[in-house]
PDB file of C-alpha atoms in Angstrom:
ATOM      1  CA  MET D   1     -32.552 187.093 124.726  1.00 39.00           C
ATOM      2  CA  GLY D   2     -30.651 184.574 122.887  1.00 40.00           C
ATOM      3  CA  ILE D   3     -29.787 187.693 120.573  1.00 39.00           C
ATOM      4  CA  GLY D   4     -29.577 189.945 123.380  1.00 41.00           C
ATOM      5  CA  LYS D   5     -26.954 187.735 124.580  1.00 39.00           C
ATOM      6  CA  SER D   6     -25.699 187.000 121.378  1.00 37.00           C
ATOM      7  CA  LYS D   7     -24.705 190.873 121.382  1.00 37.00           C
ATOM      8  CA  ILE D   8     -22.959 191.068 124.488  1.00 36.00           C
ATOM      9  CA  ASP D   9     -20.510 188.944 123.927  1.00 41.00           C
ATOM     10  CA  SER D  10     -19.553 189.506 120.154  1.00 38.00           C
ATOM     11  CA  CYS D  11     -18.514 193.271 121.918  1.00 35.00           C
ATOM     12  CA  PRO D  12     -15.012 193.089 121.556  1.00 38.00           C
ATOM     13  CA  PHE D  13     -13.046 193.858 125.125  1.00 32.00           C
ATOM     14  CA  SER D  14     -11.131 196.723 123.749  1.00 36.00           C
ATOM     15  CA  LEU D  15     -14.536 198.488 124.516  1.00 34.00           C
ATOM     16  CA  SER D  16     -14.034 198.348 128.417  1.00 36.00           C
ATOM     17  CA  TRP D  17     -10.494 199.773 127.917  1.00 35.00           C
ATOM     18  CA  GLY D  18     -11.215 202.719 126.493  1.00 40.00           C
ATOM     19  CA  LYS D  19      -9.390 201.526 123.100  1.00 42.00           C
ATOM     20  CA  SER D  20     -10.931 202.169 119.589  1.00 42.00           C
ATOM     21  CA  HIS D  21     -11.887 198.913 116.926  1.00 44.00           C
ATOM     22  CA  ASN D  22      -9.162 199.943 114.931  1.00 46.00           C
ATOM     23  CA  GLU D  23      -6.494 200.406 117.262  1.00 46.00           C
ATOM     24  CA  ASP D  24      -7.063 196.138 118.495  1.00 48.00           C
ATOM     25  CA  THR D  25      -7.973 195.373 115.423  1.00 46.00           C
ATOM     26  CA  SER D  26      -3.730 196.802 114.471  1.00 47.00           C
ATOM     27  CA  GLN D  27      -2.258 195.246 117.398  1.00 48.00           C
ATOM     28  CA  GLY D  28      -4.265 192.221 117.033  1.00 49.00           C
ATOM     29  CA  HIS D  29      -2.818 191.761 113.048  1.00 48.00           C
ATOM     30  CA  HIS D  30       1.195 192.735 114.557  1.00 47.00           C
ATOM     31  CA  GLU D  31       0.768 190.059 117.077  1.00 49.00           C
ATOM     32  CA  SER D  32      -0.542 187.629 114.747  1.00 50.00           C
ATOM     33  CA  ASP D  33       2.281 188.437 112.185  1.00 53.00           C
ATOM     34  CA  SER D  34       4.503 188.476 114.664  1.00 50.00           C
ATOM     35  CA  LYS D  35       3.545 185.393 115.694  1.00 48.00           C
ATOM     36  CA  LYS D  36       3.079 183.547 112.084  1.00 49.00           C
ATOM     37  CA  SER D  37       6.936 185.365 111.788  1.00 49.00           C
ATOM     38  CA  LYS D  38       8.269 183.041 114.816  1.00 46.00           C
ATOM     39  CA  ASP D  39       6.457 180.120 113.890  1.00 50.00           C
ATOM     40  CA  ASN D  40       7.474 180.546 110.299  1.00 52.00           C
ATOM     41  CA  SER D  41      11.384 181.055 111.696  1.00 49.00           C
ATOM     42  CA  LEU D  42      11.102 178.067 113.760  1.00 41.00           C
ATOM     43  CA  CYS D  43       9.708 175.663 110.957  1.00 47.00           C
ATOM     44  CA  ASP D  44      12.477 176.574 108.735  1.00 51.00           C
ATOM     45  CA  VAL D  45      14.705 176.394 111.074  1.00 42.00           C
ATOM     46  CA  ALA D  46      13.332 172.643 111.579  1.00 43.00           C
ATOM     47  CA  GLU D  47      13.177 171.564 108.373  1.00 50.00           C
ATOM     48  CA  HIS D  48      17.281 172.908 108.095  1.00 47.00           C
ATOM     49  CA  TYR D  49      17.921 170.439 110.825  1.00 41.00           C
ATOM     50  CA  ASN D  50      15.605 167.653 108.838  1.00 48.00           C
ATOM     51  CA  THR D  51      16.651 168.413 105.566  1.00 47.00           C
ATOM     52  CA  THR D  52      20.312 168.909 105.436  1.00 46.00           C
ATOM     53  CA  PRO D  53      22.610 166.102 105.689  1.00 50.00           C
ATOM     54  CA  THR D  54      25.913 166.034 108.764  1.00 48.00           C
ATOM     55  CA  ARG D  55      29.237 165.794 107.098  1.00 48.00           C
ATOM     56  CA  LYS D  56      29.576 162.580 107.118  1.00 44.00           C
ATOM     57  CA  GLN D  57      26.424 162.048 105.214  1.00 50.00           C
ATOM     58  CA  GLU D  58      27.322 164.386 103.229  1.00 50.00           C
ATOM     59  CA  GLY D  59      31.368 162.535 102.440  1.00 46.00           C
ATOM     60  CA  ALA D  60      29.316 159.383 101.456  1.00 45.00           C
ATOM     61  CA  GLU D  61      26.645 160.897  98.664  1.00 52.00           C
ATOM     62  CA  ARG D  62      29.950 162.542  97.244  1.00 51.00           C
ATOM     63  CA  VAL D  63      31.451 158.881  97.240  1.00 44.00           C
ATOM     64  CA  GLU D  64      28.823 157.296  96.236  1.00 52.00           C
ATOM     65  CA  GLU D  65      28.013 160.259  93.165  1.00 53.00           C
ATOM     66  CA  THR D  66      31.452 159.388  92.250  1.00 46.00           C
ATOM     67  CA  LEU D  67      31.348 156.196  92.433  1.00 46.00           C
ATOM     68  CA  GLU D  68      27.928 156.103  90.348  1.00 49.00           C
ATOM     69  CA  ASP D  69      29.794 158.842  87.253  1.00 49.00           C
ATOM     70  CA  GLU D  70      33.058 156.263  87.067  1.00 47.00           C
ATOM     71  CA  ASP D  71      30.417 153.219  86.573  1.00 46.00           C
ATOM     72  CA  GLU D  72      28.913 155.237  84.197  1.00 48.00           C
ATOM     73  CA  GLU D  73      32.610 155.818  82.372  1.00 59.00           C
ATOM     74  CA  GLU D  74      34.381 152.765  83.090  1.00 79.00           C
ATOM     75  CA  GLU D  75      33.751 149.917  81.001  1.00 90.00           C
ATOM     76  CA  PHE D  76      34.849 146.309  81.123  1.00 95.00           C
ATOM     77  CA  LEU D  77      37.036 145.886  77.688  1.00 96.00           C
ATOM     78  CA  LYS D  78      37.937 142.581  75.608  1.00 97.00           C
ATOM     79  CA  PHE D  79      40.591 143.646  75.187  1.00 97.00           C
ATOM     80  CA  VAL D  80      44.138 145.484  75.457  1.00 96.00           C
ATOM     81  CA  ILE D  81      47.397 145.636  73.405  1.00 96.00           C
ATOM     82  CA  LEU D  82      50.408 145.747  74.998  1.00 94.00           C
ATOM     83  CA  HIS D  83      53.601 146.330  72.285  1.00 94.00           C
ATOM     84  CA  ALA D  84      56.719 148.486  71.792  1.00 93.00           C
ATOM     85  CA  GLU D  85      55.946 152.362  71.713  1.00 91.00           C
ATOM     86  CA  ASP D  86      57.146 152.722  67.855  1.00 93.00           C
ATOM     87  CA  ASP D  87      54.902 150.259  67.108  1.00 95.00           C
ATOM     88  CA  THR D  88      51.740 152.487  68.098  1.00 95.00           C
ATOM     89  CA  ASP D  89      50.915 152.796  64.454  1.00 96.00           C
ATOM     90  CA  GLU D  90      50.721 148.706  64.392  1.00 97.00           C
ATOM     91  CA  ALA D  91      49.253 148.456  67.143  1.00 97.00           C
ATOM     92  CA  LEU D  92      46.376 150.505  65.982  1.00 97.00           C
ATOM     93  CA  ARG D  93      46.041 148.585  62.801  1.00 98.00           C
ATOM     94  CA  VAL D  94      45.804 145.501  64.851  1.00 98.00           C
ATOM     95  CA  GLN D  95      42.643 146.789  67.212  1.00 97.00           C
ATOM     96  CA  ASN D  96      41.096 147.980  64.133  1.00 97.00           C
ATOM     97  CA  LEU D  97      41.245 145.093  62.785  1.00 97.00           C
ATOM     98  CA  LEU D  98      39.976 142.837  65.980  1.00 97.00           C
ATOM     99  CA  GLN D  99      37.094 145.547  66.502  1.00 97.00           C
ATOM    100  CA  ASN D 100      36.305 146.096  62.881  1.00 97.00           C
ATOM    101  CA  ASP D 101      36.846 142.867  61.153  1.00 96.00           C
ATOM    102  CA  PHE D 102      35.989 139.947  63.586  1.00 97.00           C
ATOM    103  CA  GLY D 103      33.698 142.277  65.828  1.00 97.00           C
ATOM    104  CA  ILE D 104      35.862 142.019  69.355  1.00 97.00           C
ATOM    105  CA  LYS D 105      35.244 144.802  70.910  1.00 93.00           C
ATOM    106  CA  PRO D 106      35.698 147.641  72.624  1.00 95.00           C
ATOM    107  CA  GLY D 107      39.345 147.083  72.555  1.00 96.00           C
ATOM    108  CA  ILE D 108      42.416 149.671  73.386  1.00 95.00           C
ATOM    109  CA  ILE D 109      45.993 149.880  72.910  1.00 95.00           C
ATOM    110  CA  PHE D 110      48.232 150.613  75.631  1.00 92.00           C
ATOM    111  CA  ALA D 111      49.490 153.863  74.026  1.00 88.00           C
ATOM    112  CA  GLU D 112      45.098 154.895  74.408  1.00 89.00           C
ATOM    113  CA  MET D 113      45.736 155.052  78.533  1.00 84.00           C
ATOM    114  CA  PRO D 114      44.855 158.114  80.571  1.00 80.00           C
ATOM    115  CA  CYS D 115      48.194 160.409  80.507  1.00 76.00           C
ATOM    116  CA  GLY D 116      48.910 162.116  83.948  1.00 68.00           C
ATOM    117  CA  ARG D 117      48.633 158.298  85.521  1.00 74.00           C
ATOM    118  CA  GLN D 118      52.464 156.024  86.534  1.00 81.00           C
ATOM    119  CA  HIS D 119      53.237 153.378  83.737  1.00 81.00           C
ATOM    120  CA  LEU D 120      52.120 150.794  86.288  1.00 85.00           C
ATOM    121  CA  GLN D 121      49.283 152.554  87.686  1.00 87.00           C
ATOM    122  CA  ASN D 122      47.288 151.697  83.939  1.00 87.00           C
ATOM    123  CA  LEU D 123      49.606 148.296  83.436  1.00 88.00           C
ATOM    124  CA  ASP D 124      47.167 147.164  86.396  1.00 88.00           C
ATOM    125  CA  GLU D 125      43.901 148.339  84.252  1.00 89.00           C
ATOM    126  CA  ALA D 126      44.337 148.188  81.200  1.00 89.00           C
ATOM    127  CA  VAL D 127      44.903 143.920  82.263  1.00 91.00           C
ATOM    128  CA  ASN D 128      42.650 143.769  84.876  1.00 91.00           C
ATOM    129  CA  GLY D 129      40.325 146.132  83.074  1.00 93.00           C
ATOM    130  CA  SER D 130      40.492 143.255  80.200  1.00 95.00           C
ATOM    131  CA  ALA D 131      39.477 140.329  79.254  1.00 96.00           C
ATOM    132  CA  TRP D 132      42.333 139.679  76.581  1.00 97.00           C
ATOM    133  CA  THR D 133      45.988 140.732  76.991  1.00 96.00           C
ATOM    134  CA  ILE D 134      47.617 140.989  73.879  1.00 96.00           C
ATOM    135  CA  LEU D 135      51.531 141.188  73.674  1.00 96.00           C
ATOM    136  CA  LEU D 136      52.556 142.628  69.888  1.00 96.00           C
ATOM    137  CA  LEU D 137      55.475 140.429  69.339  1.00 96.00           C
ATOM    138  CA  THR D 138      57.533 142.486  67.024  1.00 95.00           C
ATOM    139  CA  GLU D 139      61.169 143.259  66.528  1.00 93.00           C
ATOM    140  CA  ASN D 140      60.692 146.331  68.661  1.00 94.00           C
ATOM    141  CA  PHE D 141      59.366 144.032  71.542  1.00 89.00           C
ATOM    142  CA  LEU D 142      62.467 143.056  72.754  1.00 84.00           C
ATOM    143  CA  ARG D 143      64.372 146.048  71.865  1.00 86.00           C
ATOM    144  CA  ASP D 144      62.071 147.643  75.088  1.00 83.00           C
ATOM    145  CA  THR D 145      63.089 147.201  78.145  1.00 86.00           C
ATOM    146  CA  TRP D 146      59.120 148.340  78.978  1.00 85.00           C
ATOM    147  CA  CYS D 147      57.449 145.298  77.250  1.00 87.00           C
ATOM    148  CA  ASN D 148      60.085 142.855  79.038  1.00 86.00           C
ATOM    149  CA  PHE D 149      58.376 144.079  81.705  1.00 88.00           C
ATOM    150  CA  GLN D 150      54.646 143.827  80.885  1.00 87.00           C
ATOM    151  CA  PHE D 151      54.336 140.619  79.166  1.00 85.00           C
ATOM    152  CA  TYR D 152      56.387 139.178  82.552  1.00 88.00           C
ATOM    153  CA  THR D 153      53.570 140.761  84.603  1.00 88.00           C
ATOM    154  CA  SER D 154      51.047 140.146  82.865  1.00 90.00           C
ATOM    155  CA  LEU D 155      52.477 136.562  82.838  1.00 88.00           C
ATOM    156  CA  MET D 156      52.326 136.214  86.252  1.00 89.00           C
ATOM    157  CA  ASN D 157      48.574 138.102  86.585  1.00 87.00           C
ATOM    158  CA  SER D 158      47.242 135.152  84.851  1.00 86.00           C
ATOM    159  CA  VAL D 159      48.935 132.216  87.269  1.00 81.00           C
ATOM    160  CA  ASN D 160      47.890 133.848  89.811  1.00 83.00           C
ATOM    161  CA  ARG D 161      44.166 134.602  89.120  1.00 85.00           C
ATOM    162  CA  GLN D 162      41.986 131.505  88.275  1.00 81.00           C
ATOM    163  CA  HIS D 163      39.683 133.881  86.326  1.00 84.00           C
ATOM    164  CA  LYS D 164      42.751 134.755  83.882  1.00 90.00           C
ATOM    165  CA  TYR D 165      43.936 132.284  83.088  1.00 88.00           C
ATOM    166  CA  ASN D 166      45.112 131.338  79.439  1.00 88.00           C
ATOM    167  CA  SER D 167      44.270 135.446  78.954  1.00 94.00           C
ATOM    168  CA  VAL D 168      47.681 136.323  77.871  1.00 94.00           C
ATOM    169  CA  ILE D 169      47.846 136.367  73.512  1.00 95.00           C
ATOM    170  CA  PRO D 170      51.164 136.716  71.638  1.00 95.00           C
ATOM    171  CA  MET D 171      50.521 138.092  68.386  1.00 97.00           C
ATOM    172  CA  ARG D 172      52.717 138.202  65.567  1.00 97.00           C
ATOM    173  CA  PRO D 173      51.274 141.157  63.112  1.00 97.00           C
ATOM    174  CA  LEU D 174      51.858 140.813  59.623  1.00 94.00           C
ATOM    175  CA  ASN D 175      54.800 143.753  59.854  1.00 94.00           C
ATOM    176  CA  ASN D 176      57.692 143.364  61.247  1.00 94.00           C
ATOM    177  CA  PRO D 177      57.065 140.408  63.360  1.00 96.00           C
ATOM    178  CA  LEU D 178      59.047 139.167  66.030  1.00 94.00           C
ATOM    179  CA  PRO D 179      60.747 135.646  64.897  1.00 93.00           C
ATOM    180  CA  ARG D 180      59.846 132.316  66.521  1.00 91.00           C
ATOM    181  CA  GLU D 181      63.317 131.500  67.692  1.00 91.00           C
ATOM    182  CA  ARG D 182      63.912 135.119  68.995  1.00 92.00           C
ATOM    183  CA  THR D 183      61.124 135.518  70.991  1.00 91.00           C
ATOM    184  CA  PRO D 184      61.341 134.299  74.822  1.00 88.00           C
ATOM    185  CA  PHE D 185      60.962 131.562  76.202  1.00 88.00           C
ATOM    186  CA  ALA D 186      58.089 132.109  78.743  1.00 86.00           C
ATOM    187  CA  LEU D 187      55.897 132.985  75.709  1.00 89.00           C
ATOM    188  CA  GLN D 188      57.260 129.835  73.239  1.00 88.00           C
ATOM    189  CA  THR D 189      55.057 127.904  75.475  1.00 87.00           C
ATOM    190  CA  ILE D 190      51.420 129.870  75.125  1.00 90.00           C
ATOM    191  CA  ASN D 191      50.194 129.078  71.211  1.00 89.00           C
ATOM    192  CA  ALA D 192      50.949 132.679  69.184  1.00 93.00           C
ATOM    193  CA  LEU D 193      48.041 134.320  67.272  1.00 95.00           C
ATOM    194  CA  GLU D 194      49.982 134.151  63.274  1.00 95.00           C
ATOM    195  CA  GLU D 195      48.479 136.870  61.762  1.00 96.00           C
ATOM    196  CA  GLU D 196      50.234 135.546  58.807  1.00 94.00           C
ATOM    197  CA  SER D 197      48.811 131.930  58.458  1.00 94.00           C
ATOM    198  CA  ARG D 198      45.202 131.072  56.807  1.00 94.00           C
ATOM    199  CA  GLY D 199      44.411 129.694  59.995  1.00 95.00           C
ATOM    200  CA  PHE D 200      44.117 133.616  61.761  1.00 96.00           C
ATOM    201  CA  PRO D 201      40.869 133.608  61.802  1.00 96.00           C
ATOM    202  CA  ARG D 202      40.265 130.676  63.002  1.00 96.00           C
ATOM    203  CA  GLN D 203      42.416 131.227  66.102  1.00 95.00           C
ATOM    204  CA  VAL D 204      40.527 134.426  66.898  1.00 96.00           C
ATOM    205  CA  GLU D 205      37.454 133.056  66.828  1.00 95.00           C
ATOM    206  CA  ARG D 206      38.619 130.266  69.147  1.00 95.00           C
ATOM    207  CA  ILE D 207      40.608 132.440  71.677  1.00 95.00           C
ATOM    208  CA  PHE D 208      37.804 135.501  71.903  1.00 96.00           C
ATOM    209  CA  GLN D 209      34.972 134.077  73.193  1.00 95.00           C
ATOM    210  CA  GLU D 210      32.104 135.271  74.374  1.00 96.00           C
ATOM    211  CA  SER D 211      31.387 133.166  77.207  1.00 95.00           C
ATOM    212  CA  VAL D 212      34.894 133.584  78.800  1.00 95.00           C
ATOM    213  CA  TYR D 213      34.592 137.560  78.646  1.00 96.00           C
ATOM    214  CA  LYS D 214      31.236 136.770  80.531  1.00 95.00           C
ATOM    215  CA  THR D 215      32.657 135.550  83.230  1.00 94.00           C
ATOM    216  CA  GLN D 216      35.764 137.744  83.573  1.00 94.00           C
ATOM    217  CA  GLN D 217      33.673 140.850  83.426  1.00 95.00           C
ATOM    218  CA  THR D 218      31.117 139.257  86.488  1.00 94.00           C
ATOM    219  CA  VAL D 219      34.449 138.831  88.061  1.00 93.00           C
ATOM    220  CA  TRP D 220      35.872 142.572  87.656  1.00 93.00           C
ATOM    221  CA  LYS D 221      32.358 143.831  88.568  1.00 92.00           C
ATOM    222  CA  GLU D 222      32.404 141.960  91.662  1.00 91.00           C
ATOM    223  CA  THR D 223      34.971 142.651  92.313  1.00 87.00           C
ATOM    224  CA  ARG D 224      34.810 146.721  92.284  1.00 85.00           C
ATOM    225  CA  ASN D 225      31.696 146.663  94.006  1.00 86.00           C
ATOM    226  CA  MET D 226      33.832 144.880  97.254  1.00 86.00           C
ATOM    227  CA  VAL D 227      36.332 147.473  97.139  1.00 78.00           C
ATOM    228  CA  GLN D 228      33.420 150.680  96.658  1.00 76.00           C
ATOM    229  CA  ARG D 229      31.824 149.025  99.477  1.00 77.00           C
ATOM    230  CA  LYS D 230      35.164 148.869 102.115  1.00 75.00           C
ATOM    231  CA  PHE D 231      35.559 152.377 100.773  1.00 71.00           C
ATOM    232  CA  ILE D 232      32.410 154.140 101.575  1.00 76.00           C
ATOM    233  CA  ALA D 233      32.248 152.142 105.008  1.00 63.00           C
TER     234      ALA D 233
END
């Protein structure tokens, strides 16, 4: 009895409708495929809405990616050398001297700042993106109006920002140095690096201290992070 009932129940309903088993199976497959297709399309839509970011999210992600790229590229420098336009070669020599002979690196000269930017923007990033600002005091320094503006701006920056105190370093290089009596009064009050003096190595060691660099680097990073958070918000 149980076997007979099982046979009756297993008989397809399509037989009672006068349709063949093949027709029913084909239709069943068609309906099943159609349903699967609809289900898949709905899943695709749901997945699209769940995974596709909004314009605001995309904008925030792009900003974050840009800032991460900038963080990778930008580095807080040990020093920047501000110099007259005609003293680029001498500035490069002093840069190599400090980096290679004394291990004070990385450093940059103002002529190496990115092109296509305004001078004021480059000056601001050079001074605030480095621990020490070296003013290359040569005969050409006083002839260049831009140099006068540079050293006044650097001095004001060191006065107004506590972590920048004593960060401006006048330097008389070996070649074509500016005589002391012709040095602007504002710079006479600061002990200048004298490359020709025997105490020059000791001066360099006393001024460019790693602890001072680390302090300024920390302030620089904190300031950048604060600006970035405000920009993203």
